[in-house]
Coordinates of N, CA and C in Angstrom, one line a residue:
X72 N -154.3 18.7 65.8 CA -153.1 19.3 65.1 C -153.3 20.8 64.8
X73 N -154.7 21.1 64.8 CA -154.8 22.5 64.3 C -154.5 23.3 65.3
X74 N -154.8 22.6 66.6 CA -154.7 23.8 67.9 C -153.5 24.2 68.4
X75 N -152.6 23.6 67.8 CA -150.8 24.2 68.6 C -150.3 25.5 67.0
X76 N -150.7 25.3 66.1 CA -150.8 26.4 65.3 C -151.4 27.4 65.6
X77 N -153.2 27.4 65.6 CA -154.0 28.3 65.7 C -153.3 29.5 67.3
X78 N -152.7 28.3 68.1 CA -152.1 29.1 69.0 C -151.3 29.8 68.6
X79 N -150.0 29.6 68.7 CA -148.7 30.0 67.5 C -149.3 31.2 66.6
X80 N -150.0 30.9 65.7 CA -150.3 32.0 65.0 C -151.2 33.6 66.0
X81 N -151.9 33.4 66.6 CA -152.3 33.9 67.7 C -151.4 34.8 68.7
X82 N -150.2 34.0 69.2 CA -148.7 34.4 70.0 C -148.3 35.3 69.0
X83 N -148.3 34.8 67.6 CA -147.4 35.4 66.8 C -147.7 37.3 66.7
X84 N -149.4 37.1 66.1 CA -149.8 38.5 66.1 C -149.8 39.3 67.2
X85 N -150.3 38.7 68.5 CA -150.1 39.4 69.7 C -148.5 40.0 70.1
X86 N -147.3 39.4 69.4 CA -146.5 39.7 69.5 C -145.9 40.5 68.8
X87 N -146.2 40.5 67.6 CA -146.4 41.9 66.7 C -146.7 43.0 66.8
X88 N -147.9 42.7 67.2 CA -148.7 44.2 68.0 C -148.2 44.7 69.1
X89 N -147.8 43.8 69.9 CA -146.7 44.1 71.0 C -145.6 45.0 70.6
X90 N -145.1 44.7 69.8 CA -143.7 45.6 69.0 C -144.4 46.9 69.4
X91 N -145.4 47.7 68.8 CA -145.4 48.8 68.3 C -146.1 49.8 69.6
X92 N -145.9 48.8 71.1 CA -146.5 49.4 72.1 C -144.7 49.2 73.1
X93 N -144.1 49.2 72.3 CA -142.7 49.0 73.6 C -142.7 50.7 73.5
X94 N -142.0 51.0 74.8 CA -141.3 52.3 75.0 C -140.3 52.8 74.0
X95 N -139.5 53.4 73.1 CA -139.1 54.4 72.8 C -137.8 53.7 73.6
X96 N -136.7 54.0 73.4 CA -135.6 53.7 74.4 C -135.2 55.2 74.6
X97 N -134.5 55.4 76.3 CA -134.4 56.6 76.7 C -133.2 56.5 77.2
X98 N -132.1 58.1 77.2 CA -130.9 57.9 77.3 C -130.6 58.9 77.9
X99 N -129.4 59.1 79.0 CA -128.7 60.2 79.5 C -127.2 60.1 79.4
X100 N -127.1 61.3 78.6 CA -125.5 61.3 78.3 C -124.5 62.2 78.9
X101 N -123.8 62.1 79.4 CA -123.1 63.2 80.3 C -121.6 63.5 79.9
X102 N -121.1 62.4 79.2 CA -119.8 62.5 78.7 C -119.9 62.1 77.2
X103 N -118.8 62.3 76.7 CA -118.1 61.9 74.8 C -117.7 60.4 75.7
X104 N -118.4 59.5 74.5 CA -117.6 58.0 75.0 C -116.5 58.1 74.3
X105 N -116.0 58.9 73.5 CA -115.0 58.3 72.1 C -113.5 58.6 73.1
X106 N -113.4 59.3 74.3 CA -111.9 59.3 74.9 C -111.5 58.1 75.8
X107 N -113.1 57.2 76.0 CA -112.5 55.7 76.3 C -112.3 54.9 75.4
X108 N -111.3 53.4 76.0 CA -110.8 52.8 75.3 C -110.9 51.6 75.7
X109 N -111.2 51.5 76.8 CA -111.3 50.3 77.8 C -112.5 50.1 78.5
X110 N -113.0 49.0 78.7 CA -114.4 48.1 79.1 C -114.3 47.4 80.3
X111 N -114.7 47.6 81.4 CA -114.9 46.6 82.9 C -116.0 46.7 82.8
X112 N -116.2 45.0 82.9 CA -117.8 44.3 83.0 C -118.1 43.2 83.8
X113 N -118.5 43.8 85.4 CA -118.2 42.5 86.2 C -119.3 41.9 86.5
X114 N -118.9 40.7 86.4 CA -119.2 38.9 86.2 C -120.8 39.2 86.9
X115 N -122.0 38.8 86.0 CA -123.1 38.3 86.9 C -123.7 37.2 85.9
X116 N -124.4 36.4 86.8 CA -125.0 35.5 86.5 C -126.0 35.2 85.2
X117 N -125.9 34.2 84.2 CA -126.5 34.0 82.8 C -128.4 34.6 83.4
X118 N -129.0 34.5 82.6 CA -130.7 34.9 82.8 C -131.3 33.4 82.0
X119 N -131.6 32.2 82.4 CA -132.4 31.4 82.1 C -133.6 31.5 82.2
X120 N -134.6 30.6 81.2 CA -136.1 30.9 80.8 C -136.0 29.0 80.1
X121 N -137.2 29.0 79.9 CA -137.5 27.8 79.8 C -139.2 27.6 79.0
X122 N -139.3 27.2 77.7 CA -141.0 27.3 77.0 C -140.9 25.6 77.0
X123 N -142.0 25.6 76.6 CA -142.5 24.1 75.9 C -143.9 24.0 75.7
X124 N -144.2 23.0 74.9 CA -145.6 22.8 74.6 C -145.8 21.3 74.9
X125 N -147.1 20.7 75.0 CA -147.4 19.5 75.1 C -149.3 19.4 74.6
X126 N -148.9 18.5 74.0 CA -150.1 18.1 73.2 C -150.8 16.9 73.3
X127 N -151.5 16.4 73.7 CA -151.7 15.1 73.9 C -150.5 14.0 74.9
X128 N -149.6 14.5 75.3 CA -149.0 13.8 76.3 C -147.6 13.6 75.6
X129 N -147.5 14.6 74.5 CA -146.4 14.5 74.1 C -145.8 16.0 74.0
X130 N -144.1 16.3 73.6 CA -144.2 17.6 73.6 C -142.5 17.7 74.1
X131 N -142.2 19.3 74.8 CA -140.9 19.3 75.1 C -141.0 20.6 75.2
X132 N -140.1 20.1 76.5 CA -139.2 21.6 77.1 C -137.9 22.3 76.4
X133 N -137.9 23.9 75.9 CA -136.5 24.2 75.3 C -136.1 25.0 76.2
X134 N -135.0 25.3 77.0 CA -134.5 26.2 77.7 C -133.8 27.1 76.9
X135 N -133.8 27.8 77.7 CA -133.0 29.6 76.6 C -132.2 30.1 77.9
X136 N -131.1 30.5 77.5 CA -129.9 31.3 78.8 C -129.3 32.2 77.4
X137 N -129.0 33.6 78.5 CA -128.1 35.0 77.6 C -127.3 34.9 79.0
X138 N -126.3 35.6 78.6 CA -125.6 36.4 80.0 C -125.3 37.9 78.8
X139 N -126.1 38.7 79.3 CA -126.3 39.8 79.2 C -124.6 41.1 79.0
X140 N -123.8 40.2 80.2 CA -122.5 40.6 80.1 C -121.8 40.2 78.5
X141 N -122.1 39.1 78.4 CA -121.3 38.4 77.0 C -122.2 39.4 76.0
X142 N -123.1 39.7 75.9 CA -123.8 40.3 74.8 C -122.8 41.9 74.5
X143 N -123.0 42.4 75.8 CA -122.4 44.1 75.9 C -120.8 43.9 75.5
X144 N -120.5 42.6 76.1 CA -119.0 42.7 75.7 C -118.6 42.7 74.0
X145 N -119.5 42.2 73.8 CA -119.3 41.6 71.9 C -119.5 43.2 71.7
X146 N -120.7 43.8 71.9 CA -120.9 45.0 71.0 C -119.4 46.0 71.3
X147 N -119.0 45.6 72.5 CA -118.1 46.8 72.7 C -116.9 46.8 72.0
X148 N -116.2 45.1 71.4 CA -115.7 44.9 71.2 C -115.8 44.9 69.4
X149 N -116.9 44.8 68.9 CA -117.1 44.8 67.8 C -116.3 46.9 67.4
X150 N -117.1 47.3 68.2 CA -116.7 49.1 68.6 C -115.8 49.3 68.4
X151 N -114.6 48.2 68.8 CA -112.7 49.0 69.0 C -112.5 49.3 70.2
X152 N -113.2 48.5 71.2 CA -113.1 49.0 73.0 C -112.2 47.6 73.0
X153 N -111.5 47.2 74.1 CA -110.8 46.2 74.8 C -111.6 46.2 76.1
X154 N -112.1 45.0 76.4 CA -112.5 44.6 77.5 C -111.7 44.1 78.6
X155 N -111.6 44.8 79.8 CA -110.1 44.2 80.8 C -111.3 43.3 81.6
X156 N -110.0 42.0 82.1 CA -110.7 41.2 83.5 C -111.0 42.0 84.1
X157 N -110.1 43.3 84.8 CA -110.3 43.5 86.1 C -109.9 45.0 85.4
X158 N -110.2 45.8 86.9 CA -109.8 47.5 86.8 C -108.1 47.7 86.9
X159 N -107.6 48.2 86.1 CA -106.1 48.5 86.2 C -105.9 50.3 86.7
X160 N -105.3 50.2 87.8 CA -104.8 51.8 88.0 C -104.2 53.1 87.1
X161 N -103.6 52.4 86.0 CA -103.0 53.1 85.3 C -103.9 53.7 83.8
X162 N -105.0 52.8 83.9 CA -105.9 53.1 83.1 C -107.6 53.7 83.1
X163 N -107.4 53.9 84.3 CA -108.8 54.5 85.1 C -109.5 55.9 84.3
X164 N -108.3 56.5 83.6 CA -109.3 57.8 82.9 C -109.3 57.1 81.6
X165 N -109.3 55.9 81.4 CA -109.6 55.8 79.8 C -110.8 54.7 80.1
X166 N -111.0 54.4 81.2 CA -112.0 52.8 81.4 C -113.3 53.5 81.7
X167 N -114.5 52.7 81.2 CA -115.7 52.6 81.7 C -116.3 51.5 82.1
X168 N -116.8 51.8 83.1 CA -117.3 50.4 84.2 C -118.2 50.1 83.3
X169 N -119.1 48.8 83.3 CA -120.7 49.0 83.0 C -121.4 48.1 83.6
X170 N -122.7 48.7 84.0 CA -123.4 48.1 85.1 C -124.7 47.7 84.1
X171 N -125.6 47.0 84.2 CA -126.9 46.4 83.8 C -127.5 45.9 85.2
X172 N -128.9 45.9 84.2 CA -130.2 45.5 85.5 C -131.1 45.1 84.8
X173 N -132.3 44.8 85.0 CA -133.7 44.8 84.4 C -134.0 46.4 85.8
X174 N -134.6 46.5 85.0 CA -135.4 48.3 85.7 C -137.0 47.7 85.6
X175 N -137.1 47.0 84.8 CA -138.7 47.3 85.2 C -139.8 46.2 84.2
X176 N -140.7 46.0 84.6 CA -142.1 45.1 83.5 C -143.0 45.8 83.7
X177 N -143.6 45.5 82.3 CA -145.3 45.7 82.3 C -146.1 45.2 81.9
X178 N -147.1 45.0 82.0 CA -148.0 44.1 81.0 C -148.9 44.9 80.2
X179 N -149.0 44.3 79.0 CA -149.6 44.9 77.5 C -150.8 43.8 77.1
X180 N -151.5 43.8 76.4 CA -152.1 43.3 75.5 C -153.1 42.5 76.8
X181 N -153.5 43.2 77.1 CA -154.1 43.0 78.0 C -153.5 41.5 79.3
X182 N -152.9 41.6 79.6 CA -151.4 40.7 80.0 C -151.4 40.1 80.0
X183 N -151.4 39.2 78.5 CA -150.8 38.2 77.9 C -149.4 38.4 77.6
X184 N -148.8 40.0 77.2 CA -147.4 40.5 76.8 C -146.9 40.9 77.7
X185 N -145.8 40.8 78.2 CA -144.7 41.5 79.5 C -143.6 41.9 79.1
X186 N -143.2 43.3 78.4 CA -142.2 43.3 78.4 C -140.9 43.5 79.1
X187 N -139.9 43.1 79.1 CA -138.9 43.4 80.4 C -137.9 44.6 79.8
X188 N -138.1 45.8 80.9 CA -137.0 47.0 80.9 C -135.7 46.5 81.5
X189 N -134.8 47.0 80.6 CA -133.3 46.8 80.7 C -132.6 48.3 81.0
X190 N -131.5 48.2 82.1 CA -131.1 49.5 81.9 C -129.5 49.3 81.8
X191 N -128.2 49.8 81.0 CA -127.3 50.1 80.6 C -127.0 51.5 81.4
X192 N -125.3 50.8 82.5 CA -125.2 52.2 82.8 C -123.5 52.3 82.7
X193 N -122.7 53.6 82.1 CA -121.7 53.2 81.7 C -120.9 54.1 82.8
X194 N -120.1 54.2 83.7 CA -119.3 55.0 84.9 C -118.0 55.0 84.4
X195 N -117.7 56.2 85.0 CA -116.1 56.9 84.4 C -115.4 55.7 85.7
X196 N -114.6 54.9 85.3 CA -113.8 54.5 86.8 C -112.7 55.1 87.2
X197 N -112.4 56.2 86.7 CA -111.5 57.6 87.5 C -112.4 58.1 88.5
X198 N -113.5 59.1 88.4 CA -114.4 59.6 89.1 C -115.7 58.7 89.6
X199 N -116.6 57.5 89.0 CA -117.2 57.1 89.5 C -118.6 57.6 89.1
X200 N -118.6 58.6 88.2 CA -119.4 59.4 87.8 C -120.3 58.6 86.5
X201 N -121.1 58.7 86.2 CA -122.2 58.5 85.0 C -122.0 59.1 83.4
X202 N -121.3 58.4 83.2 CA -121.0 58.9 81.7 C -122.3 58.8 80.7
X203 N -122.5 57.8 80.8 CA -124.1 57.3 79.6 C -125.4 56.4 80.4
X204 N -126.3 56.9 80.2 CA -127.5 55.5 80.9 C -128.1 55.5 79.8
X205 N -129.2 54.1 79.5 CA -129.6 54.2 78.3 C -131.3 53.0 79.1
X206 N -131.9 53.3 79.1 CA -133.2 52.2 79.0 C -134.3 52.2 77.8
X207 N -134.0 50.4 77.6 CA -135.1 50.2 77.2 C -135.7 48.9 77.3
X208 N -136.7 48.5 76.4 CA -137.7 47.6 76.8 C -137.5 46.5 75.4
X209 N -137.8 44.9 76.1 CA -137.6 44.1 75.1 C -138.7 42.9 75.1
X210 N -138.9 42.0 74.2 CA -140.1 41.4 74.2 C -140.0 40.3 73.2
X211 N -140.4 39.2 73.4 CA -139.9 37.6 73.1 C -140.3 37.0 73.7
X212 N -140.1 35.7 73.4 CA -140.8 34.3 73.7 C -140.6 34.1 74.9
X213 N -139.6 33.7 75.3 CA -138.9 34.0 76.6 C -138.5 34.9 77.5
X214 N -138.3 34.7 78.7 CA -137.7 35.6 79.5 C -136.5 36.1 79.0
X215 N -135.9 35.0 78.6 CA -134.1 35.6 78.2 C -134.3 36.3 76.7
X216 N -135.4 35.8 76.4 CA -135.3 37.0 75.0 C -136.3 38.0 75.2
X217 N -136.7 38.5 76.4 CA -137.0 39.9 76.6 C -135.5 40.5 76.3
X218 N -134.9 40.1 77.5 CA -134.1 40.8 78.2 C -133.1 40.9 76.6
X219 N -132.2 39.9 76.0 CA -131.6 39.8 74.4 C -132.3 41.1 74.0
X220 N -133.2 41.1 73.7 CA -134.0 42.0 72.9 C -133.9 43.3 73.9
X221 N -134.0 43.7 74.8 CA -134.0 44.9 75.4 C -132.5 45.7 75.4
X222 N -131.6 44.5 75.7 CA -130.3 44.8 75.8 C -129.7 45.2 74.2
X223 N -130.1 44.6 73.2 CA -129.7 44.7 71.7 C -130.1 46.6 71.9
X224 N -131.7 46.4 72.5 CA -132.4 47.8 71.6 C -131.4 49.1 72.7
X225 N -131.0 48.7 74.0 CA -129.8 49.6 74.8 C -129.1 49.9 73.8
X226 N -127.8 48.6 73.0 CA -126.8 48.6 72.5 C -127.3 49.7 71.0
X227 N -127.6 49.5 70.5 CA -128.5 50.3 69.4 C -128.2 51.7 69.6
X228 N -128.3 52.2 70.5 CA -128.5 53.5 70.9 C -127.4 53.9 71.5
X229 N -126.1 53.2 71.8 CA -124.9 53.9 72.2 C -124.4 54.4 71.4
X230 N -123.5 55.4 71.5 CA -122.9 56.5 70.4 C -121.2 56.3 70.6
X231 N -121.1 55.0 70.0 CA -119.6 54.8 70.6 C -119.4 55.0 69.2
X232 N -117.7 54.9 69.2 CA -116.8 55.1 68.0 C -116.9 54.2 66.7

């Protein structure tokens, strides 16, 4: 019984210490977001992950899914943006596309930690051009909670209205 703790506690500090070795989040801004009004965010696929422990022959799998799109959409919406299905013609100088990715890992703590880089990219859909980029780096139990976490620490740093 002591050894699924002694572990756990172990995860826990290595994950702590982890915190204080992520990147800095880094940003390029080229436009004022505050003359958009509108949000296109097209459709990609949830990020599933999956932990468990077993102990003696007993134990369990938890799976974890984000879709990374639903996250950006809340914040934008929480903002005072309207999120459209789709691109409309008539509103192209007030829309911003937004694109996401993972950009990048590393391993820390001697690589037991991996954090996963997330990058936020926000395009004028009049010109096509790069209004905002933002990366940064996130770190959790899971794969889907790197990425939650990376994507939160993007959202953090937008300078919207």
């Amino acid at each position: 019984m002591m050894k699924p703790i002694k572990y756990f506690l172990v995860f826990f500090s290595l994950t702590l210490c982890a915190c204080g070795l992520l990147h800095p989040a880094t940003h390029i801004q080229n436009e004022d977001l505050t003359k958009y009004k509108y949000v296109y965010i097209p459709y990609r696929a949830n990020v599933t992950s999956a932990t468990g422990t077993f102990y003696h022959g007993t134990g369990g799998v938890t799976n974890k899914s984000i879709n990374p799109g639903d996250l950006i959409a809340g914040h934008f919406i929480k903002h005072g943006y309207a999120i459209l299905p789709e691109l409309n013609s008539s509103l192209l100088s007030e829309t911003l596309i937004v694109n996401y990715g993972e950009s990048g890992r590393r391993k820390i703590m001697l690589g037991l930690v991996n954090p996963i880089e997330m990058t936020i990219q926000l395009l004028s859909a009049a010109t096509n051009q790069v209004v905002y980029s933002v990366t940064a780096e996130g770190i959790g139990e899971t794969a889907s909670d790197d990425v939650r976490n990376a994507i939160n620490s993007c959202l953090q740093n937008l300078p919207l209205k």
